[in-house]
XYZ file of C-alpha atoms in Angstrom:
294
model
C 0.000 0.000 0.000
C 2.387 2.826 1.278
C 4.645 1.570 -1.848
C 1.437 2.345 -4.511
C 1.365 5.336 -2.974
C 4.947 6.339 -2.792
C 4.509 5.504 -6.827
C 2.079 7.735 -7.255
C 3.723 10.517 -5.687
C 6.425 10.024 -7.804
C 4.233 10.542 -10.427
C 2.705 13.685 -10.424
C 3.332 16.282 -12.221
C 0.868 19.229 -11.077
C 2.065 22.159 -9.430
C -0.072 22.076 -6.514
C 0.007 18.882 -3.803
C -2.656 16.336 -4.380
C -5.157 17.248 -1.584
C -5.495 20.945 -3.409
C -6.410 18.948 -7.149
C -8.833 16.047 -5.680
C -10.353 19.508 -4.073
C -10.591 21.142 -7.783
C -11.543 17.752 -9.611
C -14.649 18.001 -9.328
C -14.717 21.402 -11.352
C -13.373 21.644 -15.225
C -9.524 21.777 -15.282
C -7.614 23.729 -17.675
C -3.994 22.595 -18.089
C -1.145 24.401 -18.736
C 1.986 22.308 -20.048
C 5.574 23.871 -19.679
C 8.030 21.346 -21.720
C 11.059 21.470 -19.718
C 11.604 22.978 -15.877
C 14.762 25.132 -17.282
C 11.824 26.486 -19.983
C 9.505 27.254 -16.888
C 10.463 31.282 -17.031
C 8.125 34.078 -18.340
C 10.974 36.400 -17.522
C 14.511 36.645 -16.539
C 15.920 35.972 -12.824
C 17.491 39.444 -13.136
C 14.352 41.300 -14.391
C 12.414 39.562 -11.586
C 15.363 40.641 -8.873
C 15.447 44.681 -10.662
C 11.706 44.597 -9.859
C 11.903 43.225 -5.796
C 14.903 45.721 -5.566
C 13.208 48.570 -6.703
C 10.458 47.861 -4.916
C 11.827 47.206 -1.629
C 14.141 50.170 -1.704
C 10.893 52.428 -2.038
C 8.913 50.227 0.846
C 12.579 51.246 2.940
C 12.883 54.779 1.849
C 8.982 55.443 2.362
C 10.045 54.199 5.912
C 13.068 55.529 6.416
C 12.551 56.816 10.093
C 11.263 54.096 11.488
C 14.292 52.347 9.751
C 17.370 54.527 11.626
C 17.371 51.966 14.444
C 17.931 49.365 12.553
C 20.738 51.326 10.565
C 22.544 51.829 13.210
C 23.809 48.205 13.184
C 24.881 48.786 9.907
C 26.973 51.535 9.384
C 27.878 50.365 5.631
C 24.350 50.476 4.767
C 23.531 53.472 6.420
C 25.547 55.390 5.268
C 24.341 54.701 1.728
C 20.873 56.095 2.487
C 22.924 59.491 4.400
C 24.102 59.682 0.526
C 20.491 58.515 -0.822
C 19.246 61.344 1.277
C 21.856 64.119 -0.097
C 20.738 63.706 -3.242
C 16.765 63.285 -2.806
C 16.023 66.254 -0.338
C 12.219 64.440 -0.173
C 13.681 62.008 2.100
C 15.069 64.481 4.939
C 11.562 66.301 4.142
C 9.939 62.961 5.008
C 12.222 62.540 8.419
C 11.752 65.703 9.738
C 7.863 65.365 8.979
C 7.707 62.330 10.514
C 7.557 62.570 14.330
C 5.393 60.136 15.481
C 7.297 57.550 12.474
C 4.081 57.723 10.696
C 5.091 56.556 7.222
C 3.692 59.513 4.375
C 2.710 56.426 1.608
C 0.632 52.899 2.462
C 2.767 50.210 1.048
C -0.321 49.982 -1.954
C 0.224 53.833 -2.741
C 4.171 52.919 -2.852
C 3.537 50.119 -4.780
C 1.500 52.096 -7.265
C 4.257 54.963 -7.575
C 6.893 52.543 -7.735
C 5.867 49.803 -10.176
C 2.591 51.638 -11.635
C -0.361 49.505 -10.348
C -1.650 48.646 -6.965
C -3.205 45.424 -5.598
C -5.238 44.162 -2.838
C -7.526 40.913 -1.835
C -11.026 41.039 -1.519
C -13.939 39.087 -2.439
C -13.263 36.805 -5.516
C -15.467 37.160 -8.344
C -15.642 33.485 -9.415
C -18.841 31.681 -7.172
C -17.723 30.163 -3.733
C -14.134 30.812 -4.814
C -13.448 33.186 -1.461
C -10.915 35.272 -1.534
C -9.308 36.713 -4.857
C -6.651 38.971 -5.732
C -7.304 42.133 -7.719
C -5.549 45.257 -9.755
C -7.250 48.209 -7.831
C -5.247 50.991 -9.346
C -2.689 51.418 -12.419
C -2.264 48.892 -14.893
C 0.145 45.967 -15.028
C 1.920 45.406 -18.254
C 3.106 41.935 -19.621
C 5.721 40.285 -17.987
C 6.350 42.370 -15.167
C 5.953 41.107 -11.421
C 2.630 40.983 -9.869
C 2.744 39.146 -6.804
C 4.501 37.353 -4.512
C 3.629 33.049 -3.228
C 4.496 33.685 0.471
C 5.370 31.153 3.181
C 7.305 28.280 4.666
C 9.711 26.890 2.298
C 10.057 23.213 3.192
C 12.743 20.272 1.480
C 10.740 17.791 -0.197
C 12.277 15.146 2.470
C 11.032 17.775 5.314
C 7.962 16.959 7.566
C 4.658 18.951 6.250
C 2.067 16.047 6.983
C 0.303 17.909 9.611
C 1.084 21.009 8.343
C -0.995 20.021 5.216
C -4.591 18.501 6.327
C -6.922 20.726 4.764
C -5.161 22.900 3.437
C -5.024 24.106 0.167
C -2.107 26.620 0.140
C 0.851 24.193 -0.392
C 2.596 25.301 -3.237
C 5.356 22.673 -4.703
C 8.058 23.834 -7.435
C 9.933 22.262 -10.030
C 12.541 20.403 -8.099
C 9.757 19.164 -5.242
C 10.226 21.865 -2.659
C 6.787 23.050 -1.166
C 6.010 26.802 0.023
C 3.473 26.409 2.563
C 1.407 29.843 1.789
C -1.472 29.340 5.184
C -1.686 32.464 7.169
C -3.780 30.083 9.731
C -3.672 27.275 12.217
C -0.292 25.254 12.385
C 1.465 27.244 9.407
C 0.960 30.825 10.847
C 2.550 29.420 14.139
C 5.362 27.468 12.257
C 6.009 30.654 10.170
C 6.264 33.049 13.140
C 8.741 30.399 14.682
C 10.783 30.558 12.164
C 11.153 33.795 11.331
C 11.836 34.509 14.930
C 14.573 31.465 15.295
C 16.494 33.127 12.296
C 16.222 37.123 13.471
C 19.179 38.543 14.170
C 18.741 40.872 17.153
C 16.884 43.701 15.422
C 17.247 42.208 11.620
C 14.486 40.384 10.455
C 15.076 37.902 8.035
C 11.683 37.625 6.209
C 8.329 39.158 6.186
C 5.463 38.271 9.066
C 3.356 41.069 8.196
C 1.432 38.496 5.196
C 0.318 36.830 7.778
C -2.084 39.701 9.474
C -4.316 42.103 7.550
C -1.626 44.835 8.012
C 0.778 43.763 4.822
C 4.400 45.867 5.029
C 5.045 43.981 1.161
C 1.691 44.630 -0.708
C 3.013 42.051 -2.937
C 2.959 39.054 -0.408
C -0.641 38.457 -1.429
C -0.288 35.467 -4.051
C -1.284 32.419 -1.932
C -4.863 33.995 -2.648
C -5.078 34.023 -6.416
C -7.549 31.928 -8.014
C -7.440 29.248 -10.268
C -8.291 29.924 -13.754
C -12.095 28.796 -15.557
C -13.450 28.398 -18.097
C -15.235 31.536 -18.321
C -11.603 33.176 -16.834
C -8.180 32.231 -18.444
C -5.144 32.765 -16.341
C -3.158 36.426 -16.705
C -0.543 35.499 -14.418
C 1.552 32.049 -13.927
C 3.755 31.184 -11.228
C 7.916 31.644 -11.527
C 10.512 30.301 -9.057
C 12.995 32.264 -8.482
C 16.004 32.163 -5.905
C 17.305 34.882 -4.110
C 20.753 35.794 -4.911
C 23.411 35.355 -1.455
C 24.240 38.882 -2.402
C 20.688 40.247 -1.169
C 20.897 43.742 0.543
C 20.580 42.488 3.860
C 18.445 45.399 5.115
C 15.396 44.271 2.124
C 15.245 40.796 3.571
C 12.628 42.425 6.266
C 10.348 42.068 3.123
C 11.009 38.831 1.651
C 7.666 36.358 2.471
C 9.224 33.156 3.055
C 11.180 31.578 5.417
C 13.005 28.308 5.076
C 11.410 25.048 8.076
C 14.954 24.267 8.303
C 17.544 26.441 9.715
C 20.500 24.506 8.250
C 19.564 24.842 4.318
C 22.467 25.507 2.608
C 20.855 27.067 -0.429
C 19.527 29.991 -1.651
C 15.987 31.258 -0.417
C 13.036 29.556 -2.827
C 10.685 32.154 -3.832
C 7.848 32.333 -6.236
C 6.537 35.275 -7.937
C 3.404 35.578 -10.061
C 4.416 37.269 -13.584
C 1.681 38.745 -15.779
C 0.812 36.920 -19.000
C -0.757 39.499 -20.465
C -1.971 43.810 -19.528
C -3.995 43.332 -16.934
C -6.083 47.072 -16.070
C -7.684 48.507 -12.910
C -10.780 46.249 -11.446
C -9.905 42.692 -12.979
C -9.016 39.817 -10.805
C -5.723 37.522 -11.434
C -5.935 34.546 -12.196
C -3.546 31.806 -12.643
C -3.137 27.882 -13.783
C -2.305 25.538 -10.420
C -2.417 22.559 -13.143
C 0.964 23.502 -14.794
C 2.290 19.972 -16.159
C 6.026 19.783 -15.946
C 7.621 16.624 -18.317
């Protein structure tokens, strides 16, 4: 028995864990087939990292203030943004403004200055779907960066058993990794663990705001988009992508995952939702969780 099933495992091919597709089965599936894993990019690594720089830079700046403590344990770094804020008199506008560290910009409004569009969850528009993920402001071009998949990254040889009874956030990649995107129950409290095991002192190593309805990354929303339908073809599809060792270290405060294991010596998984096509103000993404990988 546990041999048929280990067989079967072994098997398949679909981008989400089993318990998510018996869930869908019942509905009409639409496949998407990607012919090779190497082939499996819409876009480039380095577009994908230009776009989480440039956005977490402007998520820093906006909250600069707030951000001197933490500058103070790095004088390298800091001492970029004393140059950053010599040549963009905004900034020193925005400190001396700021004395109750109220940030002037929402983390939407900078994500709408920054990369043009702004997104948020709210009802879905497909029946009994729940949540969805819309486009509430600007317009999102083809092939740039949407959204991020966050949570627990966990080794295919990791434990995630519990972790995974009804629930149908489990993400798995290419190579069998699984991102464990729940922001309830067991994962939330595994998440928060594990983020707090790997903080050092006052620098956070990943993102817990996801988890609450307070985001600090507006883009750590992608565990919520729906799967595509008939009526609704996908306009985004899911990328892997792993962060570079090289990372600003002072960004990582905004990076939604965390690895389950502490002593992973690879670079952090990631998964970003890339736009397949323009996608304006009001419509809802939607992507393809049966991506077939030969």
């Amino acid at each position: 028995m546990l041999r048929a099933l280990r067989r079967r495992w072994e098997a398949y091919k679909y981008r989400f864990v089993p318990w998510i597709a018996l869930n869908l089965g019942r509905k009409r599936r639409t496949l998407r087939f990607v012919p090779e894993g190497s082939k499996d990019k819409t876009v480039s690594d380095e577009d994908v990292l230009q776009t989480l720089l440039k956005t977490f830079t402007a998520l820093f700046v906006n909250d600069l203030r707030r951000q001197t403590f933490l500058l103070s344990f790095l004088p390298k770094v800091k001492s970029k943004y004393l140059d950053l804020q010599k040549d963009q008199p905004e900034i020193n506008q925005t400190i001396d403004d700021s004395h109750q560290n109220q940030i002037i910009f929402s983390p939407e409004d900078v994500l709408l200055h920054t990369l043009g569009f702004s997104i948020t969850r709210r009802h879905s528009s497909l029946i009994s779907a729940g949540t969805g993920v819309f486009v509430t402001k600007g317009f999102v071009p083809k092939g740039a960066v949407v959204s991020m998949y966050p949570g627990t990254v966990y080794e295919k040889y990791e434990p995630i058993f519990f972790q995974s009874i009804g629930n149908p956030f489990i993400f798995r990649c290419i190579d069998g990794v699984l991102i464990d995107g729940n922001d309830k129950g067991i994962s939330k409290v595994i998440y928060r663990s594990c983020s707090k095991r790997d903080q050092i002192g006052p620098l956070k190593m990943s993102d817990v705001f996801w988890l609450t309805t307070g985001l600090q990354n507006p883009l750590a929303v992608g565990q919520y988009v729906n799967n595509c339908s008939p009526d609704k073809a996908a306009n985004v599809c899911y990328q892997e992508f792993d962060v570079p060792e090289n990372f600003p270290i002072e960004f990582k405060q905004y990076l939604p995952n965390i690895n389950y294991c502490h002593e992973i010596q690879r670079p952090m998984r990631c998964v970003v939702l890339i736009a397949l096509q323009d996608i304006g103000p009001g419509e809802e993404l939607f992507s393809n969780y049966y991506t077939i990988i030969n």
